[in-house]
Coordinates of N, CA, C and O in Angstrom, one line a residue:
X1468 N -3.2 -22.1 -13.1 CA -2.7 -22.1 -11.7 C -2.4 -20.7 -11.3 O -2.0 -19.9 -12.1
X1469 N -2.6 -20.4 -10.2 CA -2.6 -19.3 -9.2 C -3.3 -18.3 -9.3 O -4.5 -18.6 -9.7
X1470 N -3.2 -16.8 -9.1 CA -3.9 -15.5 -9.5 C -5.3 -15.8 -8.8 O -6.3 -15.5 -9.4
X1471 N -5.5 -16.3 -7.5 CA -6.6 -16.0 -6.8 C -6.0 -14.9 -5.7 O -4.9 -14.7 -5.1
X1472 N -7.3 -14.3 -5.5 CA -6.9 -13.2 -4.8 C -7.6 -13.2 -3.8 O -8.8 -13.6 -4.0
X1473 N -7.3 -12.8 -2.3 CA -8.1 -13.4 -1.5 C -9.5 -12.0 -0.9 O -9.3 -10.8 -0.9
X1474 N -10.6 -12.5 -0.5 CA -11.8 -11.5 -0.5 C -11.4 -10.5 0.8 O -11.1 -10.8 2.0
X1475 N -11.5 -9.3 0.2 CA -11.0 -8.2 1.1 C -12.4 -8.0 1.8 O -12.5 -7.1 2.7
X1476 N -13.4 -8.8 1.6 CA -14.6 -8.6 2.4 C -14.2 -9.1 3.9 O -14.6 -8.5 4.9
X1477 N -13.1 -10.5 4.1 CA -13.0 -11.1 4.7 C -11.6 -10.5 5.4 O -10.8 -11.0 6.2
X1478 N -11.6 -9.2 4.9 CA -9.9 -8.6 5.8 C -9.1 -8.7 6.9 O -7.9 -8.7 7.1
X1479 N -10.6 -8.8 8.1 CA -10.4 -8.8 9.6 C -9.5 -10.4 10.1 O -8.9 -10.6 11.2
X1480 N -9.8 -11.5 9.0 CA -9.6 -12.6 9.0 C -8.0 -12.5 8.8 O -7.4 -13.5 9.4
X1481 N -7.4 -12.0 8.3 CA -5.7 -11.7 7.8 C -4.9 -11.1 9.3 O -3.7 -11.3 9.6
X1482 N -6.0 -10.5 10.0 CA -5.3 -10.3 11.5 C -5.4 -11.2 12.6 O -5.9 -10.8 13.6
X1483 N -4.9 -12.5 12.5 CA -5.2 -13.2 13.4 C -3.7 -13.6 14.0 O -2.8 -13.1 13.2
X1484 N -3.3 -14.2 15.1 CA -2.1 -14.0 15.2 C -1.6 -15.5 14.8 O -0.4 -15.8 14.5
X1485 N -2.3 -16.1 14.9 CA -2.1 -17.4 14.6 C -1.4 -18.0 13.2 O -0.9 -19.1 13.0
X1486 N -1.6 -16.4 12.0 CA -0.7 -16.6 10.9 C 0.7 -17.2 10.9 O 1.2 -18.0 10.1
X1487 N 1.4 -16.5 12.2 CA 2.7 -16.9 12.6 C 2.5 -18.7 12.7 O 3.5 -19.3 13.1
X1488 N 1.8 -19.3 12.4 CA 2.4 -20.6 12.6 C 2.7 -21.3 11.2 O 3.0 -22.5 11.1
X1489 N 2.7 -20.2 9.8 CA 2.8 -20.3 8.9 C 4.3 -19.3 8.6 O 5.2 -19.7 7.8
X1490 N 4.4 -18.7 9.0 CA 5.8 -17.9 8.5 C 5.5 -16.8 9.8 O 4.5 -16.1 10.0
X1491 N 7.0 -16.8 10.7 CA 6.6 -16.0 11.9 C 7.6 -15.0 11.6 O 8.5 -15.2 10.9
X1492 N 7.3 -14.0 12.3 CA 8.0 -12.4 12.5 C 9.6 -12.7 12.2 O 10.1 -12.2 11.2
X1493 N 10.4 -13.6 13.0 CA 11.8 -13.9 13.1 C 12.0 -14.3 11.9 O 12.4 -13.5 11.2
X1494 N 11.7 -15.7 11.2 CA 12.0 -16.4 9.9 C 11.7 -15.2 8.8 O 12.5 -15.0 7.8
X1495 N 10.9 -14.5 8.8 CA 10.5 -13.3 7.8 C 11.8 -12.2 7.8 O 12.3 -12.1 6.7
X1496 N 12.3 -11.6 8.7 CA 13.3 -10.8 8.9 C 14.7 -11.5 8.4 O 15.6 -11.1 7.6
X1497 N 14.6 -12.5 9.2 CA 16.2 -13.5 8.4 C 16.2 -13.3 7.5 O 17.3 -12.8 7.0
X1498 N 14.6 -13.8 6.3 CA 14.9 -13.6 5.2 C 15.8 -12.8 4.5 O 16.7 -12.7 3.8
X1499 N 14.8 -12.0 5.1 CA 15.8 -10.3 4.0 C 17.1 -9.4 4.9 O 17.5 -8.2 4.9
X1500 N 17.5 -10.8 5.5 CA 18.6 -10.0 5.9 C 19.9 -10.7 5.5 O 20.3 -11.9 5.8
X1501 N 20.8 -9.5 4.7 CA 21.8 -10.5 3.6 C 23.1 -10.4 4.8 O 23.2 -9.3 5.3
X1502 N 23.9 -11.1 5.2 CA 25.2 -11.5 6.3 C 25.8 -9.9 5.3 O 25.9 -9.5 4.1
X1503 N 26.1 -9.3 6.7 CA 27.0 -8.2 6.7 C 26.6 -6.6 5.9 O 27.2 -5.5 5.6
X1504 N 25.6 -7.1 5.6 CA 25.4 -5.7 4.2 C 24.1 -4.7 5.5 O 23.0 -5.1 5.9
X1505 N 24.4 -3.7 5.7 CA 23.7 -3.0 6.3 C 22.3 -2.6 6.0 O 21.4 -2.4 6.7
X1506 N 22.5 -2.2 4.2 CA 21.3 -1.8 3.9 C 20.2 -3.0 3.4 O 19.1 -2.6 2.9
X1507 N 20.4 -4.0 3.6 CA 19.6 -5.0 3.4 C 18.4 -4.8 3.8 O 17.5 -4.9 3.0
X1508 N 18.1 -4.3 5.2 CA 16.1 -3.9 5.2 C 16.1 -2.9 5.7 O 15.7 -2.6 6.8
X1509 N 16.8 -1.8 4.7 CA 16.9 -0.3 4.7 C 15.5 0.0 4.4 O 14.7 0.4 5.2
X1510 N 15.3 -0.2 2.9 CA 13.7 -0.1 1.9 C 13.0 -1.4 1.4 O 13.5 -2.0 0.4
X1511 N 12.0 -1.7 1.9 CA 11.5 -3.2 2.2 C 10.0 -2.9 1.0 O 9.2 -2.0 1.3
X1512 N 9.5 -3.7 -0.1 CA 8.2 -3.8 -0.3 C 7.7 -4.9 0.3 O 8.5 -5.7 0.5
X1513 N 6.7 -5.1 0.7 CA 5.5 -6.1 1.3 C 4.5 -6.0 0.0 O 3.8 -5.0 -0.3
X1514 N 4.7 -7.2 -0.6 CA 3.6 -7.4 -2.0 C 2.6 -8.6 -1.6 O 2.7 -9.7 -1.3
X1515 N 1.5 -7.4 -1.7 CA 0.3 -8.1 -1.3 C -0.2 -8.2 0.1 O -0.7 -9.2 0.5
X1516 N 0.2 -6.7 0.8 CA 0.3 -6.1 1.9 C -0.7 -6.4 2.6 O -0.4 -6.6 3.8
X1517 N -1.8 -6.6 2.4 CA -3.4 -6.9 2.7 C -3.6 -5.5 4.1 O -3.4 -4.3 4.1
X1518 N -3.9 -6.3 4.9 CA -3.9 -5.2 6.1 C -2.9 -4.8 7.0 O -3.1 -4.2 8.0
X1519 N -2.1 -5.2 6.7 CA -0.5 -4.9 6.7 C -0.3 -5.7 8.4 O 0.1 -5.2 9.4
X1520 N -0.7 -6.7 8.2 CA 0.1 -7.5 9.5 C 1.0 -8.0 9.5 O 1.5 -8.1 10.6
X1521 N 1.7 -8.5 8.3 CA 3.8 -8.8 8.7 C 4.1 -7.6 7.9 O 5.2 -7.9 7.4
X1522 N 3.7 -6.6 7.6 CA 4.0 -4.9 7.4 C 4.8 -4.4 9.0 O 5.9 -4.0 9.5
X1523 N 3.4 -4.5 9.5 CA 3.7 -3.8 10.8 C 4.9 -4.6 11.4 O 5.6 -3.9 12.2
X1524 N 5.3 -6.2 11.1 CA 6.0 -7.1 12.1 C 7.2 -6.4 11.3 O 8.1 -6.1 12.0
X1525 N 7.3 -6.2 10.4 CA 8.8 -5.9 9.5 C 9.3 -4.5 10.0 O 10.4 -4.1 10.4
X1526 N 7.8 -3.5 9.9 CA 8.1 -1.9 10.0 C 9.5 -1.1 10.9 O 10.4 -0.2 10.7
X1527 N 9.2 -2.1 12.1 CA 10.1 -1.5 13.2 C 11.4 -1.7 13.2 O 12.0 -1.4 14.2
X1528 N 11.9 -2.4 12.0 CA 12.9 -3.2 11.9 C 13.8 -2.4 10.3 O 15.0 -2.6 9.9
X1529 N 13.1 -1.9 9.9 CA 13.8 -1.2 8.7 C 13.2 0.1 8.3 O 12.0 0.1 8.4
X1530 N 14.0 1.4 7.8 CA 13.9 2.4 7.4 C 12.4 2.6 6.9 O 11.7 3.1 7.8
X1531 N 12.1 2.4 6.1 CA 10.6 2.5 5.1 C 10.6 0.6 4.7 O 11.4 -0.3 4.6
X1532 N 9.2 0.9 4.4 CA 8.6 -0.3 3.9 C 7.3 0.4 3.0 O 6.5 1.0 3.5
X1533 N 7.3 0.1 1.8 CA 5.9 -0.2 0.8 C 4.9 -1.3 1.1 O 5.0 -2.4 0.5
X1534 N 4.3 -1.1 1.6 CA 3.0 -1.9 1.9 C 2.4 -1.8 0.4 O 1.9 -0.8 0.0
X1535 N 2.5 -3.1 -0.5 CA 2.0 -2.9 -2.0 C 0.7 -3.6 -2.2 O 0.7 -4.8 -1.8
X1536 N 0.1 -3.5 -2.4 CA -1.5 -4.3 -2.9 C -2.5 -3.9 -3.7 O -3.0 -2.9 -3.2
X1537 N -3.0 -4.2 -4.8 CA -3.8 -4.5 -5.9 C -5.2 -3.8 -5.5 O -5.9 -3.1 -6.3
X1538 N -5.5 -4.2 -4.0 CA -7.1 -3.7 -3.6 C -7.1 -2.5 -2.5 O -6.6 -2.4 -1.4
X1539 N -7.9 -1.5 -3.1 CA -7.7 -0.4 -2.2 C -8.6 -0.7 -1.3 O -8.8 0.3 -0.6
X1540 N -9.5 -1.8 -0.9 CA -10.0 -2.3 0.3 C -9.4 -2.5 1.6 O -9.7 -2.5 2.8
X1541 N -8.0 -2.9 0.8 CA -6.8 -3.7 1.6 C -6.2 -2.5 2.4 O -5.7 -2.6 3.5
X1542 N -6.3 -1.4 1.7 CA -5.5 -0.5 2.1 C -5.9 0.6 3.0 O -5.3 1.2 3.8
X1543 N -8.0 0.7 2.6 CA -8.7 1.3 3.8 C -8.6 0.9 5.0 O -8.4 1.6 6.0
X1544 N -8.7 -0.5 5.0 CA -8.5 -1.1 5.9 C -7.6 -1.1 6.7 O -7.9 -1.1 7.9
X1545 N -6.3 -1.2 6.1 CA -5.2 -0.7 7.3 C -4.8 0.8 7.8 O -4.0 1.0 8.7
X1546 N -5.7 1.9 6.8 CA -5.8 3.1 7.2 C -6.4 2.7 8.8 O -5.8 2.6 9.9
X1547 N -7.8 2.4 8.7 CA -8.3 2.2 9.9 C -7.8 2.1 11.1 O -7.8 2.7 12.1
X1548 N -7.1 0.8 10.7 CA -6.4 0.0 11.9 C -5.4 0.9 12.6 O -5.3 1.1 13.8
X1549 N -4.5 1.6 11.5 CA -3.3 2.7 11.7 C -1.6 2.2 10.9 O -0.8 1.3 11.2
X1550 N -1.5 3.0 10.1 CA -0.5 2.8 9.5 C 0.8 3.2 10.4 O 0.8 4.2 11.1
X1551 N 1.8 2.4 10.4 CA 2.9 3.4 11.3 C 3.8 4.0 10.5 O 4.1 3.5 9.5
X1552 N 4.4 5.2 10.8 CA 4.8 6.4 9.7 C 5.9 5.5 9.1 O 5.7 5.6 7.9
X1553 N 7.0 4.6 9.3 CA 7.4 4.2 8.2 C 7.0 3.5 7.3 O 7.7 2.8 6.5
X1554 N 5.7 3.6 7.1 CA 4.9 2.9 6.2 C 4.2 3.4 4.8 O 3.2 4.0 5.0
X1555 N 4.4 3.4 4.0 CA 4.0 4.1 2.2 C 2.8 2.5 2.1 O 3.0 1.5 2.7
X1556 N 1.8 3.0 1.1 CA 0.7 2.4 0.7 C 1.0 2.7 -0.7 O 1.3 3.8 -1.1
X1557 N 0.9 1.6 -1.5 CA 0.9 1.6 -2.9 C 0.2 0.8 -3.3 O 0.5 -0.4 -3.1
X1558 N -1.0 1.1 -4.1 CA -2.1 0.6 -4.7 C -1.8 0.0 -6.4 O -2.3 0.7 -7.3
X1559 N -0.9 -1.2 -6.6 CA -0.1 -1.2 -7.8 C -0.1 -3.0 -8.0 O 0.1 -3.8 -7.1
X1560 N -0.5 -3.3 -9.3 CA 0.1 -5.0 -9.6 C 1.5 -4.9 -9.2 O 2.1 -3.9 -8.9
X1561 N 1.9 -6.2 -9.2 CA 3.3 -6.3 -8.8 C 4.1 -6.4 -10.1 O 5.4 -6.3 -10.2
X1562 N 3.1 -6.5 -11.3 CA 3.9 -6.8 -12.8 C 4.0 -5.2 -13.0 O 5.1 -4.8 -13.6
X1563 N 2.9 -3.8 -12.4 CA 3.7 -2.7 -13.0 C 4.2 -1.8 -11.6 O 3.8 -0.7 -11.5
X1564 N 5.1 -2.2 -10.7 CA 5.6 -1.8 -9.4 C 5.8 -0.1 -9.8 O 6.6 -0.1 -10.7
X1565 N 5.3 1.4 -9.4 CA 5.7 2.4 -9.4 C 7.4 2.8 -9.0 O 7.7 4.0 -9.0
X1566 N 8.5 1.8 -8.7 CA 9.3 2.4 -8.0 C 10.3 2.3 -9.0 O 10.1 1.5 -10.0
X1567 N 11.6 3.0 -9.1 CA 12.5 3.0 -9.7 C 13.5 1.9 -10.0 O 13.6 1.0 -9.2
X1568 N 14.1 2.0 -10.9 CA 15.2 0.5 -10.7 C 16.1 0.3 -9.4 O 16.4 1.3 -8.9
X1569 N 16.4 -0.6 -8.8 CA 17.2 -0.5 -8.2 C 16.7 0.0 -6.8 O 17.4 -0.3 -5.8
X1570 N 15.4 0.8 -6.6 CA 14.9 1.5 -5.7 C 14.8 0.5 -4.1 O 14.8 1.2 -3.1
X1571 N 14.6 -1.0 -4.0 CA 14.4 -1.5 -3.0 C 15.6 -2.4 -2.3 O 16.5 -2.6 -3.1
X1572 N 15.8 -2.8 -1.4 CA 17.1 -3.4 -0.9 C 16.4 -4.9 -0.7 O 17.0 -6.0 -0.7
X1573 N 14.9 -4.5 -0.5 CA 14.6 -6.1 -0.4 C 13.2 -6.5 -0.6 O 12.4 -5.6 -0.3
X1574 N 12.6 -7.4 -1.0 CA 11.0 -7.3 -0.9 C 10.3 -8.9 -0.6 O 10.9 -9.9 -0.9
X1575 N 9.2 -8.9 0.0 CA 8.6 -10.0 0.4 C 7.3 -10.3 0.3 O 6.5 -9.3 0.4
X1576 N 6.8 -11.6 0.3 CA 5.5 -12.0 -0.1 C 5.5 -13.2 1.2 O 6.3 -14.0 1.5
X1577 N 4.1 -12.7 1.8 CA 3.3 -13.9 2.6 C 2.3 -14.4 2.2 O 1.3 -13.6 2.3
X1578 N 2.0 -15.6 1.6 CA 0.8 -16.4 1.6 C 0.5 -15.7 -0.4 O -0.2 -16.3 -1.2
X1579 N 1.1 -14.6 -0.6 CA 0.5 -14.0 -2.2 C 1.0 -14.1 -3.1 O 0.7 -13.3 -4.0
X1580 N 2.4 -15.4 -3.5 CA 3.0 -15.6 -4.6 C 2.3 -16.0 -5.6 O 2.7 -15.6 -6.7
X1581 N 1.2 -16.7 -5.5 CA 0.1 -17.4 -6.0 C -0.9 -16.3 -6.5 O -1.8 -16.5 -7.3
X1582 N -0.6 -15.1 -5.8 CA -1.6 -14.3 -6.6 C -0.9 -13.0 -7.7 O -1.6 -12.2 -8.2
X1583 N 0.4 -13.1 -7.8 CA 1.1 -12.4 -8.9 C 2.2 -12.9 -9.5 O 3.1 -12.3 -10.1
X1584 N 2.0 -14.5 -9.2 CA 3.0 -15.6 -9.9 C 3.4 -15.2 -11.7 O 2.6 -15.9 -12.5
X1585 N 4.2 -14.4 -12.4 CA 4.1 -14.0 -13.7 C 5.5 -14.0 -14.1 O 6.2 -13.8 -13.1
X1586 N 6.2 -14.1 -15.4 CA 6.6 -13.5 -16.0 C 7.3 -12.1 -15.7 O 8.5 -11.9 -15.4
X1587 N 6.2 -11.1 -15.8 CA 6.1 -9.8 -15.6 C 6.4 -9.2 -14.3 O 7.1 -8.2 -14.2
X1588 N 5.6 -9.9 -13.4 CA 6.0 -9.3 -12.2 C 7.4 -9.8 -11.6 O 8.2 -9.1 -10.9
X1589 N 7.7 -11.0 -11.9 CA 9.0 -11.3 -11.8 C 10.6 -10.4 -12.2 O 11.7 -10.2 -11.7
X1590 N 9.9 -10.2 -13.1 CA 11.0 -9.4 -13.7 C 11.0 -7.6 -13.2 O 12.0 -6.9 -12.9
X1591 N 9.5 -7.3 -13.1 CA 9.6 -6.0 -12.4 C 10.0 -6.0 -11.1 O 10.3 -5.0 -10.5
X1592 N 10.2 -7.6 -10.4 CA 10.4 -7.1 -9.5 C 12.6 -7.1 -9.4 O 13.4 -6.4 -8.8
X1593 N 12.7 -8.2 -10.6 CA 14.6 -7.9 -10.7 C 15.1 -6.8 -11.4 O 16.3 -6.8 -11.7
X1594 N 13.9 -5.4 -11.6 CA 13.9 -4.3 -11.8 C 14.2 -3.6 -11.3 O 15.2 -2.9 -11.5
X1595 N 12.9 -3.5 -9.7 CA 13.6 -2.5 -8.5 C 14.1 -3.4 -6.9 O 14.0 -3.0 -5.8
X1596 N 14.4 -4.2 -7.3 CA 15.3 -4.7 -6.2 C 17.0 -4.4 -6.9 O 17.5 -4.5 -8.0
X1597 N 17.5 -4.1 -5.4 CA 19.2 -3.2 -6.5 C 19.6 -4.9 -6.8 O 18.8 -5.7 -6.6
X1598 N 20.7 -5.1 -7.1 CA 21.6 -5.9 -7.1 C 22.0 -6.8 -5.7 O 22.6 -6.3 -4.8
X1599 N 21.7 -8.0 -5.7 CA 22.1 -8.6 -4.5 C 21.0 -8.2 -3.2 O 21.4 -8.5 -2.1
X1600 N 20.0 -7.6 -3.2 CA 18.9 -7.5 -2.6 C 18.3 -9.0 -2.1 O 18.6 -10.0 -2.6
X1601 N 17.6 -8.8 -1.4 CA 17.0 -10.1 -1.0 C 15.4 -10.2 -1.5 O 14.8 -9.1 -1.4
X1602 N 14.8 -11.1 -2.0 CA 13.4 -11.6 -2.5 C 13.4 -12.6 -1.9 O 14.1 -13.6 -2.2
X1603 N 12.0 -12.6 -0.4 CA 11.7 -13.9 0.1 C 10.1 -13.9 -0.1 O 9.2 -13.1 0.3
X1604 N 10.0 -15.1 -0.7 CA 8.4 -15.8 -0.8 C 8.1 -16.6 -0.2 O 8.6 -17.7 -0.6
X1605 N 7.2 -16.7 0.9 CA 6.7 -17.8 2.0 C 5.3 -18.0 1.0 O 4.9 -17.0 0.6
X1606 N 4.8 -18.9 0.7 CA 3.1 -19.1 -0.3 C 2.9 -20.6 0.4 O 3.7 -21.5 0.8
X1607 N 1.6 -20.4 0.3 CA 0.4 -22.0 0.6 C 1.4 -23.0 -0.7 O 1.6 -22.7 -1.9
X1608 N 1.7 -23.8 -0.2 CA 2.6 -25.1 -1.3 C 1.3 -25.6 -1.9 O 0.2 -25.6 -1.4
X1609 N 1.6 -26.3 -3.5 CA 0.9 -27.2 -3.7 C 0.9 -28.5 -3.6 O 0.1 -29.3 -4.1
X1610 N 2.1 -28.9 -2.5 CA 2.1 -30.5 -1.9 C 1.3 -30.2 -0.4 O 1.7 -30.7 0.6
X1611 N 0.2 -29.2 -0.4 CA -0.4 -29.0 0.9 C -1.8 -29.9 0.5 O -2.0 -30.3 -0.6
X1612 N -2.7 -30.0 1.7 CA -3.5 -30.7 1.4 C -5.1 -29.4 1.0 O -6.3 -29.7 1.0
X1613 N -4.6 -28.3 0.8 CA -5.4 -26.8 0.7 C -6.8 -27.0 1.5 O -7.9 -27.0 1.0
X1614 N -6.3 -27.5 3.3 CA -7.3 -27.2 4.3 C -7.4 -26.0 4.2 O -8.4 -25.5 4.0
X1615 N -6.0 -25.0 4.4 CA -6.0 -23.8 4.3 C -5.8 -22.6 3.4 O -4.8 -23.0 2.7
X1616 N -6.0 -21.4 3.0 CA -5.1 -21.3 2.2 C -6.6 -21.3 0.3 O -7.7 -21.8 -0.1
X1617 N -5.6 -20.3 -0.2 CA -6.4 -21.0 -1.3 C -6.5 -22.2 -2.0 O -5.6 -22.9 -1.6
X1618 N -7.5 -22.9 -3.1 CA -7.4 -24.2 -3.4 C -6.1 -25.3 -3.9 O -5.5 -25.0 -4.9
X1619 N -5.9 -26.0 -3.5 CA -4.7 -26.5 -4.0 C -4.5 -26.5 -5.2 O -3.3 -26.6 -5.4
X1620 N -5.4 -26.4 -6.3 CA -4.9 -26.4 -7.9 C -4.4 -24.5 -8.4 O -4.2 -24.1 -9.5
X1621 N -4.1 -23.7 -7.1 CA -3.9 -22.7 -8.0 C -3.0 -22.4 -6.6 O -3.3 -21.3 -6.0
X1622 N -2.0 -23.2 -6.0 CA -0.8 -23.0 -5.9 C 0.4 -23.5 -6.7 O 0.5 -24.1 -7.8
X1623 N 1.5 -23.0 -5.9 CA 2.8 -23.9 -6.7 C 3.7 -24.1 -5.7 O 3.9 -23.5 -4.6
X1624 N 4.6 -25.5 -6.3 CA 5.4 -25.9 -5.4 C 6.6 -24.9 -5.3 O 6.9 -24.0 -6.1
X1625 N 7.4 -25.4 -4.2 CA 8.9 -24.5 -4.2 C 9.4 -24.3 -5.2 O 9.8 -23.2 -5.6
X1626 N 9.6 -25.6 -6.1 CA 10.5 -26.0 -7.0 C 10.1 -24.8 -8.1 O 10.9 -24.1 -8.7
X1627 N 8.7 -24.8 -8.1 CA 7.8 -24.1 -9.3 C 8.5 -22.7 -9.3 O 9.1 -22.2 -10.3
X1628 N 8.5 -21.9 -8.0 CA 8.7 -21.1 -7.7 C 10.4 -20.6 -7.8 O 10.8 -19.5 -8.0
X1629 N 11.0 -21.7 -7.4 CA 12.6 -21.5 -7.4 C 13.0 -21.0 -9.0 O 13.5 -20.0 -9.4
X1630 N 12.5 -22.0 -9.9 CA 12.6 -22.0 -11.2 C 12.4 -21.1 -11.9 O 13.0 -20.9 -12.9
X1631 N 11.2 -20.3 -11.5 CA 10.7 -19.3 -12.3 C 11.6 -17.4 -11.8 O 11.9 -16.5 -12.5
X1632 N 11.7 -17.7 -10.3 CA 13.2 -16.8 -10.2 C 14.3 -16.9 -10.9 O 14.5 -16.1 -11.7
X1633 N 15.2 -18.0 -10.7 CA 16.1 -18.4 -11.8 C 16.1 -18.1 -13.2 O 17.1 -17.7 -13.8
X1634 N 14.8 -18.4 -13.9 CA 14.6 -17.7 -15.1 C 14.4 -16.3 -15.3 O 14.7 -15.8 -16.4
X1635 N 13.9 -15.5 -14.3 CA 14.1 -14.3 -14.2 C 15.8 -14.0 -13.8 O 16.1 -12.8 -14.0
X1636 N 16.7 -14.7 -13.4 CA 18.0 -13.9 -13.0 C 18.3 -13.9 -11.9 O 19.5 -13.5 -11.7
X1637 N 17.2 -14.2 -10.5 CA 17.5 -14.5 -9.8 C 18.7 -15.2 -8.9 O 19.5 -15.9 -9.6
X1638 N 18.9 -15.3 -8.1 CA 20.1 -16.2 -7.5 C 19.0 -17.2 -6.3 O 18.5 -16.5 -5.4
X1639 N 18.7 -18.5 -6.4 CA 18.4 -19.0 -5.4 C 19.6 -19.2 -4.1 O 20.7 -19.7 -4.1
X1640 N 18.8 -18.8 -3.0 CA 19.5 -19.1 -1.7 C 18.9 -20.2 -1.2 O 19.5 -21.3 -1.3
X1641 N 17.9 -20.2 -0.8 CA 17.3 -21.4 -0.2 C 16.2 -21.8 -0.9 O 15.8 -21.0 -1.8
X1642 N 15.5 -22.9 -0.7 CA 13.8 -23.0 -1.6 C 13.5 -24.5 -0.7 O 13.9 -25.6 -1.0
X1643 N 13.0 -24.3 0.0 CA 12.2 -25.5 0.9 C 10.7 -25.4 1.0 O 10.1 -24.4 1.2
X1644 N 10.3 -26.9 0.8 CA 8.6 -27.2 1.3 C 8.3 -27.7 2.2 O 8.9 -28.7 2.6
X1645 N 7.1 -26.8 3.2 CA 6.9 -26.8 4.6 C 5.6 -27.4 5.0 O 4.9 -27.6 4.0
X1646 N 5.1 -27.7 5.9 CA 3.7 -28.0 6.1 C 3.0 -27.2 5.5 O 3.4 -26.0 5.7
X1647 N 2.1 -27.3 5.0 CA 1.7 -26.9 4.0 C 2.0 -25.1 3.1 O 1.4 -24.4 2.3
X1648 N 3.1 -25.0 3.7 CA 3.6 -23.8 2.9 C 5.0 -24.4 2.1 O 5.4 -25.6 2.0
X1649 N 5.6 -23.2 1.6 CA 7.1 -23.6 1.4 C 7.5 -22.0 1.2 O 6.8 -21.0 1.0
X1650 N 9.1 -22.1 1.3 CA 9.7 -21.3 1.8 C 11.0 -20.7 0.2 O 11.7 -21.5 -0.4
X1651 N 11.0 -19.3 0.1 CA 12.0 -19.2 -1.4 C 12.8 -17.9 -1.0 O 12.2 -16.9 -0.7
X1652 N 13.9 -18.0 -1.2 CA 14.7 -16.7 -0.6 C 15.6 -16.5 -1.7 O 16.3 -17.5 -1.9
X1653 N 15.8 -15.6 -2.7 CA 16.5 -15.3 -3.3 C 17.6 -13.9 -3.8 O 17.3 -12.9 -3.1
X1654 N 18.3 -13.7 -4.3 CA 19.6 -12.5 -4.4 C 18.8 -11.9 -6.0 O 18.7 -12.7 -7.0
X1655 N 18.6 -11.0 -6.0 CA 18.5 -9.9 -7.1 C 19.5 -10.6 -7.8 O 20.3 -11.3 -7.3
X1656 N 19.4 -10.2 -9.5 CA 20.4 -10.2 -10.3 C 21.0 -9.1 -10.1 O 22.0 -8.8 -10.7

């Protein structure tokens, strides 16, 4: 189950606006934003940045952001388009993140939990998120019927997903399943 990755041939397809009816600009920001703590989307990663369209929806809203992704296709690509200067490009798995411990206040995944669902990245990521940071994962559910989205046998459900934070140290805040997405917000150890 999961670790599909989706074809950077098809990049132009990730800018449509219509993504928002899966996880929109506002629900994204709530996420990583912890009641009262300022630095909450001080330093933001986007894992699995693609062509940085909820990059850009996040950018103007917090200090820096890591636009992170596996495919430097992903990343020509949003050269093209135009990076906005709070924006860093990191060409990195999510299991070996370049940043230091502690180094992010918050990090998030749209539609790509399913493509670095691990052990390893899990943990790298209760590495460089500080303490009490926010980690939100919006991903294609596997109680969807995978019209969209990659195939349904290589997603996972909330629950899958809640669990496998928790076992990393995580703190679950919320974990709900959505029309065919579901939704996972969690606190750093």
């Amino acid at each position: 189950m999961g670790f599909h990755t989706f074809d950077a041939e098809k990049a132009a397809e990730l800018e449509r606006p219509d993504r928002y009816r899966w996880v929109s600009a506002e629900e994204l920001l709530g996420a990583l934003t912890a009641d009262g703590d300022d630095r909450a989307t001080a330093t933001v990663a986007d894992l699995g940045s693609g062509t940085g369209f909820y990059t850009d929806a996040v950018a103007p809203h917090v200090e820096r952001v890591h636009g992170v992704d596996v495919q430097a296709e992903m990343h020509a690509f949003y050269r093209d388009k135009g990076v906005p200067e709070n924006v860093s490009l990191v060409e990195s798995d999510v299991s070996d993140l370049p940043f230091a411990d502690d180094a992010l206040d918050a990090a998030f995944s749209t539609m790509t939990y399913h493509e670095f669902a691990s052990d390893e990245a899990l943990a790298a990521l209760a590495r460089v998120i500080r303490p009490g940071g926010r980690l939100a994962l919006f991903d294609w559910s596997a109680a969807g019927d995978g019209a969209h989205g990659p195939p349904a046998d290589e997603r996972f459900a909330a629950s899958d997903a809640a669990d496998a934070l928790e076992a990393a140290g995580f703190d679950v805040l919320t974990a709900s399943e959505r029309t065919e997405t579901f939704a996972v917000v969690a606190r750093a150890p």
